[in-house]
Short mmCIF file of C-alpha atoms in Angstrom, two decimals:
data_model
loop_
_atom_site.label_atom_id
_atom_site.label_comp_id
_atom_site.label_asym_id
_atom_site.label_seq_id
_atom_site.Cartn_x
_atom_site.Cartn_y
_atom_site.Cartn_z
CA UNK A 1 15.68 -5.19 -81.56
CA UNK A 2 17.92 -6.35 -84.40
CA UNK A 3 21.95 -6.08 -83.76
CA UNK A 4 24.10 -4.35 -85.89
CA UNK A 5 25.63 -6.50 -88.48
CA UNK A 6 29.55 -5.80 -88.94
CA UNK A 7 30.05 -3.80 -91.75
CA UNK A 8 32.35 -4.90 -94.79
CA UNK A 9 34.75 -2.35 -93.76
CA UNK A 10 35.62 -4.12 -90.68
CA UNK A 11 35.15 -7.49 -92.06
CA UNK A 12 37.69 -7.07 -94.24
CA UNK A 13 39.74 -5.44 -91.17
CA UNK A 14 38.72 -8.73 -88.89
CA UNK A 15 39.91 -11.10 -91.94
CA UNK A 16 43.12 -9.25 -92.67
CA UNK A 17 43.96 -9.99 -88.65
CA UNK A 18 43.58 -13.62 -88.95
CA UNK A 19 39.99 -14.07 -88.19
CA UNK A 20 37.74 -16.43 -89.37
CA UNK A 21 34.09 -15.37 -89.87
CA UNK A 22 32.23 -18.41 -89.47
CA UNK A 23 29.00 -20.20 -87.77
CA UNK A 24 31.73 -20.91 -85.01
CA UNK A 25 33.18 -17.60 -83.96
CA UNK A 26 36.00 -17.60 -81.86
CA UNK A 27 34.23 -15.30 -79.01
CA UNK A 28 34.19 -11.93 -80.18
CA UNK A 29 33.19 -10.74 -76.98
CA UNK A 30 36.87 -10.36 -75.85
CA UNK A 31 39.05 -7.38 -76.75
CA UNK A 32 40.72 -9.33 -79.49
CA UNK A 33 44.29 -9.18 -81.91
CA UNK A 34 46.13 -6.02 -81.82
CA UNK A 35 46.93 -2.92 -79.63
CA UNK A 36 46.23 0.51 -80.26
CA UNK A 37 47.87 1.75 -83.35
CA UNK A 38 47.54 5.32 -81.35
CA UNK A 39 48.89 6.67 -77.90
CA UNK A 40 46.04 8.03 -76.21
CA UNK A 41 46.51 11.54 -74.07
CA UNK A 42 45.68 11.85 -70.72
CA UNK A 43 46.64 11.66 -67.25
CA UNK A 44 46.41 8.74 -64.67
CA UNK A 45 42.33 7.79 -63.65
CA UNK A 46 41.09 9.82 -60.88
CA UNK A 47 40.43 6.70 -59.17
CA UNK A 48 39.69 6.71 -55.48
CA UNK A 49 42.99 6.02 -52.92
CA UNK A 50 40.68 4.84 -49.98
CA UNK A 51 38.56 2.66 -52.03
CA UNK A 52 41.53 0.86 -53.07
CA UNK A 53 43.17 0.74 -50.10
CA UNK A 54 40.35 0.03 -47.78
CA UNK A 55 40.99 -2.58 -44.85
CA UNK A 56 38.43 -5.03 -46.47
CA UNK A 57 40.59 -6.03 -49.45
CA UNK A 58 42.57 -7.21 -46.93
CA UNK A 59 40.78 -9.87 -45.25
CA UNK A 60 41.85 -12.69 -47.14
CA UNK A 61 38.74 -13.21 -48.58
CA UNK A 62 37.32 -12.41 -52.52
CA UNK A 63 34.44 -10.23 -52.92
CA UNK A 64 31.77 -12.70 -55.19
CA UNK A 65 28.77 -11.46 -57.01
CA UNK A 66 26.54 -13.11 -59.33
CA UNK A 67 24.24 -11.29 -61.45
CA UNK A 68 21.45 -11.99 -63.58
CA UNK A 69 21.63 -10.56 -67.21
CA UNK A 70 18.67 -10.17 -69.97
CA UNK A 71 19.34 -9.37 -73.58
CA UNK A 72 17.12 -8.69 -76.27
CA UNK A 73 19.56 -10.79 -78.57
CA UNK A 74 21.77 -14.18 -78.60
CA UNK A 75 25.01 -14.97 -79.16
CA UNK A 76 24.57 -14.82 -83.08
CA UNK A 77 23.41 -10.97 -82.44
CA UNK A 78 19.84 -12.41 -83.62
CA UNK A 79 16.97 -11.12 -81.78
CA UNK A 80 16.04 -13.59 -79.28
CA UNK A 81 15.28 -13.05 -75.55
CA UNK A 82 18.18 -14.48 -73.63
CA UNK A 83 18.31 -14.98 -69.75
CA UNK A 84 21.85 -15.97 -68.01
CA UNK A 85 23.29 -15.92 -64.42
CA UNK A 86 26.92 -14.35 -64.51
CA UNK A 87 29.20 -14.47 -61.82
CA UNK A 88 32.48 -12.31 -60.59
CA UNK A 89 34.70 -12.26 -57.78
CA UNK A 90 37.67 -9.41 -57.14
CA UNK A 91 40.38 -10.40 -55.00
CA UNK A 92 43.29 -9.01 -53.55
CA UNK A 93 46.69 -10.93 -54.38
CA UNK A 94 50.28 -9.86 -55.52
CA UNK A 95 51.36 -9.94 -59.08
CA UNK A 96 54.92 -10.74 -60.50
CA UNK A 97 55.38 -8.51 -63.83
CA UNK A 98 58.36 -10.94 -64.68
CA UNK A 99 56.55 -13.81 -64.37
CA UNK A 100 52.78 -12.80 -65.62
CA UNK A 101 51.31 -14.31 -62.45
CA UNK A 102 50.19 -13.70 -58.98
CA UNK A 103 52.97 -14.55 -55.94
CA UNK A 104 52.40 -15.71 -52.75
CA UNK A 105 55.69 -15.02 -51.34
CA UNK A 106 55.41 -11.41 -50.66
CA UNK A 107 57.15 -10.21 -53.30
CA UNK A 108 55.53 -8.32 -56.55
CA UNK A 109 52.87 -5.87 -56.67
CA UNK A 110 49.72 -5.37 -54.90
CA UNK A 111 47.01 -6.23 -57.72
CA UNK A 112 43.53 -7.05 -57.95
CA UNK A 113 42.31 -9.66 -59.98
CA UNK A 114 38.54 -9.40 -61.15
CA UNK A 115 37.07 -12.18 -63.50
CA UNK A 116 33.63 -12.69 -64.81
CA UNK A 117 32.51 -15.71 -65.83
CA UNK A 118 28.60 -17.49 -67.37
CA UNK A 119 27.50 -20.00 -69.76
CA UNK A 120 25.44 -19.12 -72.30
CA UNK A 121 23.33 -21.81 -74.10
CA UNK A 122 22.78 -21.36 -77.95
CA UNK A 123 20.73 -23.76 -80.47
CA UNK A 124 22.59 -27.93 -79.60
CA UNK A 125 25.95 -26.35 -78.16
CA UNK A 126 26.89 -23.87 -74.87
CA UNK A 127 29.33 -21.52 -74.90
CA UNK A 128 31.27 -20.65 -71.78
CA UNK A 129 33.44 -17.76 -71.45
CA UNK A 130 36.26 -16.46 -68.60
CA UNK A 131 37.52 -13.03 -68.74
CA UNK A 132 40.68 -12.16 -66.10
CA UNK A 133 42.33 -8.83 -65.35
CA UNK A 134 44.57 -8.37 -62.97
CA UNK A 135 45.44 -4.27 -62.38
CA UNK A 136 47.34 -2.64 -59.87
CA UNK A 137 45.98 -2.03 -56.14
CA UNK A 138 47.23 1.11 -56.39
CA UNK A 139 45.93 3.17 -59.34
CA UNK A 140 44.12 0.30 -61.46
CA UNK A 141 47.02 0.35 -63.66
CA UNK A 142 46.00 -2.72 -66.28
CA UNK A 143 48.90 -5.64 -65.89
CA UNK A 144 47.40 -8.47 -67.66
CA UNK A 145 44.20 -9.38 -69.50
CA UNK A 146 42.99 -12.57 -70.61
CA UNK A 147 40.16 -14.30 -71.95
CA UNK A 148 38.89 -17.81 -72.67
CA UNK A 149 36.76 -19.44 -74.32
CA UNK A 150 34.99 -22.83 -74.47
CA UNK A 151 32.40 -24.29 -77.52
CA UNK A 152 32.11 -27.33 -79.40
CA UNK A 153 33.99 -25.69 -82.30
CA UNK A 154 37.28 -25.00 -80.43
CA UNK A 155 39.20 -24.02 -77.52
CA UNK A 156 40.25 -20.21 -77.39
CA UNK A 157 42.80 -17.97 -74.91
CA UNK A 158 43.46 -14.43 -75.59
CA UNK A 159 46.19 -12.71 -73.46
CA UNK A 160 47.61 -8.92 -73.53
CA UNK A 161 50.31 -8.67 -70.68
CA UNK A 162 51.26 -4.98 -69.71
CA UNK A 163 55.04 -4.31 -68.95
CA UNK A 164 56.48 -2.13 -66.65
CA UNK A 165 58.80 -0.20 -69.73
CA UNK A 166 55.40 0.74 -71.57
CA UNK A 167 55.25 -2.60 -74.02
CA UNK A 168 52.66 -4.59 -74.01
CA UNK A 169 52.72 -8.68 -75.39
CA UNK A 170 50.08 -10.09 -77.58
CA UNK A 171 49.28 -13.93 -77.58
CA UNK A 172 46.64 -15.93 -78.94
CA UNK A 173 46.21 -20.05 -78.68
CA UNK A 174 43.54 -21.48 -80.56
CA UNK A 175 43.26 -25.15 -82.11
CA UNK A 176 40.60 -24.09 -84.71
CA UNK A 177 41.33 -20.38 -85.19
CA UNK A 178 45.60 -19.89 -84.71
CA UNK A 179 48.36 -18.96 -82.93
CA UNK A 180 49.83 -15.56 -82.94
CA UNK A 181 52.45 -13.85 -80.45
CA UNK A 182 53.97 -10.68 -80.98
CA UNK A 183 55.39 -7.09 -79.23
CA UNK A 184 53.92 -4.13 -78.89
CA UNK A 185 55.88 -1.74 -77.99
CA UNK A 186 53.99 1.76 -76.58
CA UNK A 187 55.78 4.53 -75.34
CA UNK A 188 56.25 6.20 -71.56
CA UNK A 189 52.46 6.02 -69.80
CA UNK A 190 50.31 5.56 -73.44
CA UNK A 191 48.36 3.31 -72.18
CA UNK A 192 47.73 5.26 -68.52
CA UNK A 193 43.84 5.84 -69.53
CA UNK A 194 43.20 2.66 -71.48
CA UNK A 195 41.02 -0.16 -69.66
CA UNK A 196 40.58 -3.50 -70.54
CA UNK A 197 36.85 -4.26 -70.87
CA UNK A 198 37.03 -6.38 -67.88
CA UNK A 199 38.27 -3.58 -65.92
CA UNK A 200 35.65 -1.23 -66.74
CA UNK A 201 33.30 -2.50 -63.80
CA UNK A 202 36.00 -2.06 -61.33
CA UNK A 203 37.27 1.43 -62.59
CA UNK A 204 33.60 2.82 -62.74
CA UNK A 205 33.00 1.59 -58.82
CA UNK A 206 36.58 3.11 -58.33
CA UNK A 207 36.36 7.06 -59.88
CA UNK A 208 36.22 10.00 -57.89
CA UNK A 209 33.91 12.88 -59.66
CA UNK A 210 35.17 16.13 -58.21
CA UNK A 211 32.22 18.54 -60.59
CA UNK A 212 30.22 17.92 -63.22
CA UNK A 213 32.95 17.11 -65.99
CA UNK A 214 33.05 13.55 -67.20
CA UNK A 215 35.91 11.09 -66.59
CA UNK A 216 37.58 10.08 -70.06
CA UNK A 217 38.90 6.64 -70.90
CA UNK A 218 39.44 4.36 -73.74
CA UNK A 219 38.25 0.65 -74.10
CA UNK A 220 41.15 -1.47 -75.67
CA UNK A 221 38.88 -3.01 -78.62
CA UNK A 222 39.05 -6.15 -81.42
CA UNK A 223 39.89 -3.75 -84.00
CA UNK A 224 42.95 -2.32 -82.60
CA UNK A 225 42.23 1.06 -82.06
CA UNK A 226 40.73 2.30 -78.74
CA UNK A 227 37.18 3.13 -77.89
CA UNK A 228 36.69 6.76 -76.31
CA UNK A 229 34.63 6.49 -73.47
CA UNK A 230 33.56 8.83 -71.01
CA UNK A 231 31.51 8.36 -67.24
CA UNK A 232 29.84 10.76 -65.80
CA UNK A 233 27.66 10.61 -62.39
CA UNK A 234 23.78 11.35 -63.14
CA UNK A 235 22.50 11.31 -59.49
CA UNK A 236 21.75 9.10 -56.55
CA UNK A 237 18.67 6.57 -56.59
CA UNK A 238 16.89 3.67 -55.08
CA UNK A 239 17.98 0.60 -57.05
CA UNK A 240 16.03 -2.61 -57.27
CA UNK A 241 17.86 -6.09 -57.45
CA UNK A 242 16.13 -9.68 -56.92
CA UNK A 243 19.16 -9.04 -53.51
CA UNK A 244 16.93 -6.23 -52.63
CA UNK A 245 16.68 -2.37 -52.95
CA UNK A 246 19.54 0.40 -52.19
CA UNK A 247 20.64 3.68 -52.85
CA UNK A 248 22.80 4.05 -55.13
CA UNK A 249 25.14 6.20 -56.85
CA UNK A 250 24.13 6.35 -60.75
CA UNK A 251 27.07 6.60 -63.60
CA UNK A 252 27.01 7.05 -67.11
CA UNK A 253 28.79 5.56 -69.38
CA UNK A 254 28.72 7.26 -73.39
CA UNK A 255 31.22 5.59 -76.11
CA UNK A 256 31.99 6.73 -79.13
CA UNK A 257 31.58 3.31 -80.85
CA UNK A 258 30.83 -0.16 -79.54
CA UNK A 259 33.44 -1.18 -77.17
CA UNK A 260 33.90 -4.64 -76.17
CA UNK A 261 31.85 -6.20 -73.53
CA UNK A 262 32.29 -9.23 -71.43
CA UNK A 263 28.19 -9.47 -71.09
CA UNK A 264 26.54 -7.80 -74.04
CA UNK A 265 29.26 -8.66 -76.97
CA UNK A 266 29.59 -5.02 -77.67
CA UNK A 267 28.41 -2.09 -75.30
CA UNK A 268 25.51 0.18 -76.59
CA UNK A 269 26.12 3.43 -77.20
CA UNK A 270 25.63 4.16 -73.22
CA UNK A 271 25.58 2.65 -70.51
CA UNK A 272 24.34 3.22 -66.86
CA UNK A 273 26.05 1.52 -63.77
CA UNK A 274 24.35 1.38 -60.26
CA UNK A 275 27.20 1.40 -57.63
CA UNK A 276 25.67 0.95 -53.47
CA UNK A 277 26.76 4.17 -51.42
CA UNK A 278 29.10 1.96 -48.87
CA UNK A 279 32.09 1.44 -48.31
CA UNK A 280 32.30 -1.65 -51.03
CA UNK A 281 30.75 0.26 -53.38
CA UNK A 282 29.13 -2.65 -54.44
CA UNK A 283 27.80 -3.24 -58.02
CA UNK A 284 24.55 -3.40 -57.89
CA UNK A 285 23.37 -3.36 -61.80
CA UNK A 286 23.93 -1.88 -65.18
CA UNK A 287 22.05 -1.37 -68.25
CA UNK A 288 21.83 -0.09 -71.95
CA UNK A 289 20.30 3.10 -72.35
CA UNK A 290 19.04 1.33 -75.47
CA UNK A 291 17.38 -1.65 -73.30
CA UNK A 292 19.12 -4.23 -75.62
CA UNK A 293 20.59 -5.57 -72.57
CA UNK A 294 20.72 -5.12 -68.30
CA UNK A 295 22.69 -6.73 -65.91
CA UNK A 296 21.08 -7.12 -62.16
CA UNK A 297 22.63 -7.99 -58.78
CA UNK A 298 21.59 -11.65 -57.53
CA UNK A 299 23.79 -12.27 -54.21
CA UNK A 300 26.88 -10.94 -52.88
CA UNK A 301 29.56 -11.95 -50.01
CA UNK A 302 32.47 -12.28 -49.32
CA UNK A 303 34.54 -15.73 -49.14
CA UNK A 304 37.49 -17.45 -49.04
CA UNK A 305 36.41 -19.50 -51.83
CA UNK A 306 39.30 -21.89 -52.99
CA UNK A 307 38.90 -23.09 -49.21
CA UNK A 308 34.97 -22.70 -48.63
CA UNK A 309 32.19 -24.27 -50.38
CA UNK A 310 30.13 -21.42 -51.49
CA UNK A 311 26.59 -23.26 -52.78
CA UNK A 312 25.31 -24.40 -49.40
CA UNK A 313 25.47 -20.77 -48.24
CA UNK A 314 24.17 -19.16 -51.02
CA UNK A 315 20.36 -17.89 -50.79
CA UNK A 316 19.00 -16.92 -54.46
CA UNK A 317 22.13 -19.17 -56.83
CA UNK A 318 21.81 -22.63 -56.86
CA UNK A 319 22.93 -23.48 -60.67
CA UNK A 320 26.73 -22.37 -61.27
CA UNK A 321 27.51 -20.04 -64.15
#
């Protein structure tokens, strides 16, 4: 199946921010340049207390996970059948809002940071990309968002940092493609139901669905303006993973656009995410309605990894992402 092309509408929108369309992109996969030129409505995510707060995230180790993706296309948006390992870990740690960074003095706020991570080869050169967001333990409350970005054309970091008086800072650092660093200033809790698109995995294995109504959100996106999104749970089912089969709880996910997406580029128009009926709530895969792309789960622990070597332990990963 053939991509979408961008049309000239947006090209001209992309080019008027300071990008530069060219063989090399600079990783349009991350929620690029600008902020919402909108305040979104809505109250705080009906994410789940006890998830959050469970004893686990506590054990001074990371949950890791490394999945297996297929797409129908490469990173050109050319059809070509692509296989790459991905992998993630979320981790409990405190975060200083005046600093940008985690603390390990006490002080600061109880945050999760969730990354995902892969190399993705393409024609003579690879591509490797890093996308970090660090959100609040206590509501998923976004706090900082970064991405980066490694090919033979340049080196790339993207950064939105969310302050506590409803601004939000902007910074880009590129050698090939710019600098840029500027304010934006949001009002009261605008931004109380907008995700970063490396949150979304985390927020969909975190929602509570009290009836049938769907949860709304909005995907921060390259263009500036959020993406409406809304999930939804379907039903429960038995999922199958190359880490073995499990019931799980099935969740929709319908945009109103593309929305950025640390795997796929840009999300199809829906989405369905897999999510194990534990306590964890462990991802256990997602896919495109339209089949242009599906993520699968591969192996999962937990690990103190910055002290323990992972690979010897591992059953089904032996290459690193």
């Amino acid at each position: 199946m053939t991509r979408p092309r961008i049309p000239p509408f947006w090209t001209l929108l992309l080019l008027a921010c300071g990008v530069t369309l060219t063989a090399c992109t600079e990783g349009s996969t991350e929620a690029g340049e600008a902020a919402p030129s909108t305040t979104p409505a809505g109250t705080s995510l009906p994410v789940d207390a006890s998830f959050l707060a469970d004893p686990i995230w506590d054990d001074g180790k990371a949950e890791i996970a490394f999945y297996r993706v297929e797409r129908s296309y490469n990173v050109y948006e050319e059809p070509e059948s692509v296989t790459f390992d991905v992998g993630t870990y979320v981790v409990k740690q405190n975060f200083s809002r005046e600093t940008m960074a985690k603390t390990t003095d006490g002080s600061g706020t109880p945050a999760f940071k969730a990354a995902t991570f892969f190399e993705m080869n393409s024609g003579s050169y690879q591509y490797k990309r890093n996308w970090v967001v660090n959100a609040r333990r206590a509501d998923l409350a976004p706090l900082k968002h970064s991405f980066s970005s490694f090919d033979w054309c340049s080196n790339l970091y993207r950064e939105y940092a969310f302050h506590g008086d409803g601004g939000v800072t902007f910074r880009k650092r590129s050698d090939d493609y710019g600098n840029q660093e500027r304010r934006l200033d949001v009002s009261g809790n605008a931004f109380n139901r907008v995700v970063p698109p490396a949150l979304v995995p985390l927020l969909v294995r975190s929602l509570t669905f009290q009836d049938e109504s769907p949860v709304p959100f909005f995907v921060l996106n390259a263009d500036g303006g959020p993406v409406r999104a809304r999930a939804a749970l379907i039903d429960t089912a038995t999922i199958d993973t190359p880490a073995g089969s499990r019931r799980g709880e099935r969740i929709r996910v319908t945009y109103d656009h593309p929305a950025p997406s640390p795997i796929a580029g840009k999300t199809a128009e829906s989405e369905v995410y897999a999510r194990a009926m534990d306590s964890e709530r462990t991802l256990l895969s997602l896919k495109a309605e339209d089949a242009s792309y599906n993520m699968r789960l591969v192996e999962h622990l937990r690990s103190a990894y910055w002290s323990e070597n992972i690979w010897p332990i591992l059953d089904r990963v032996s290459a690193r992402p």
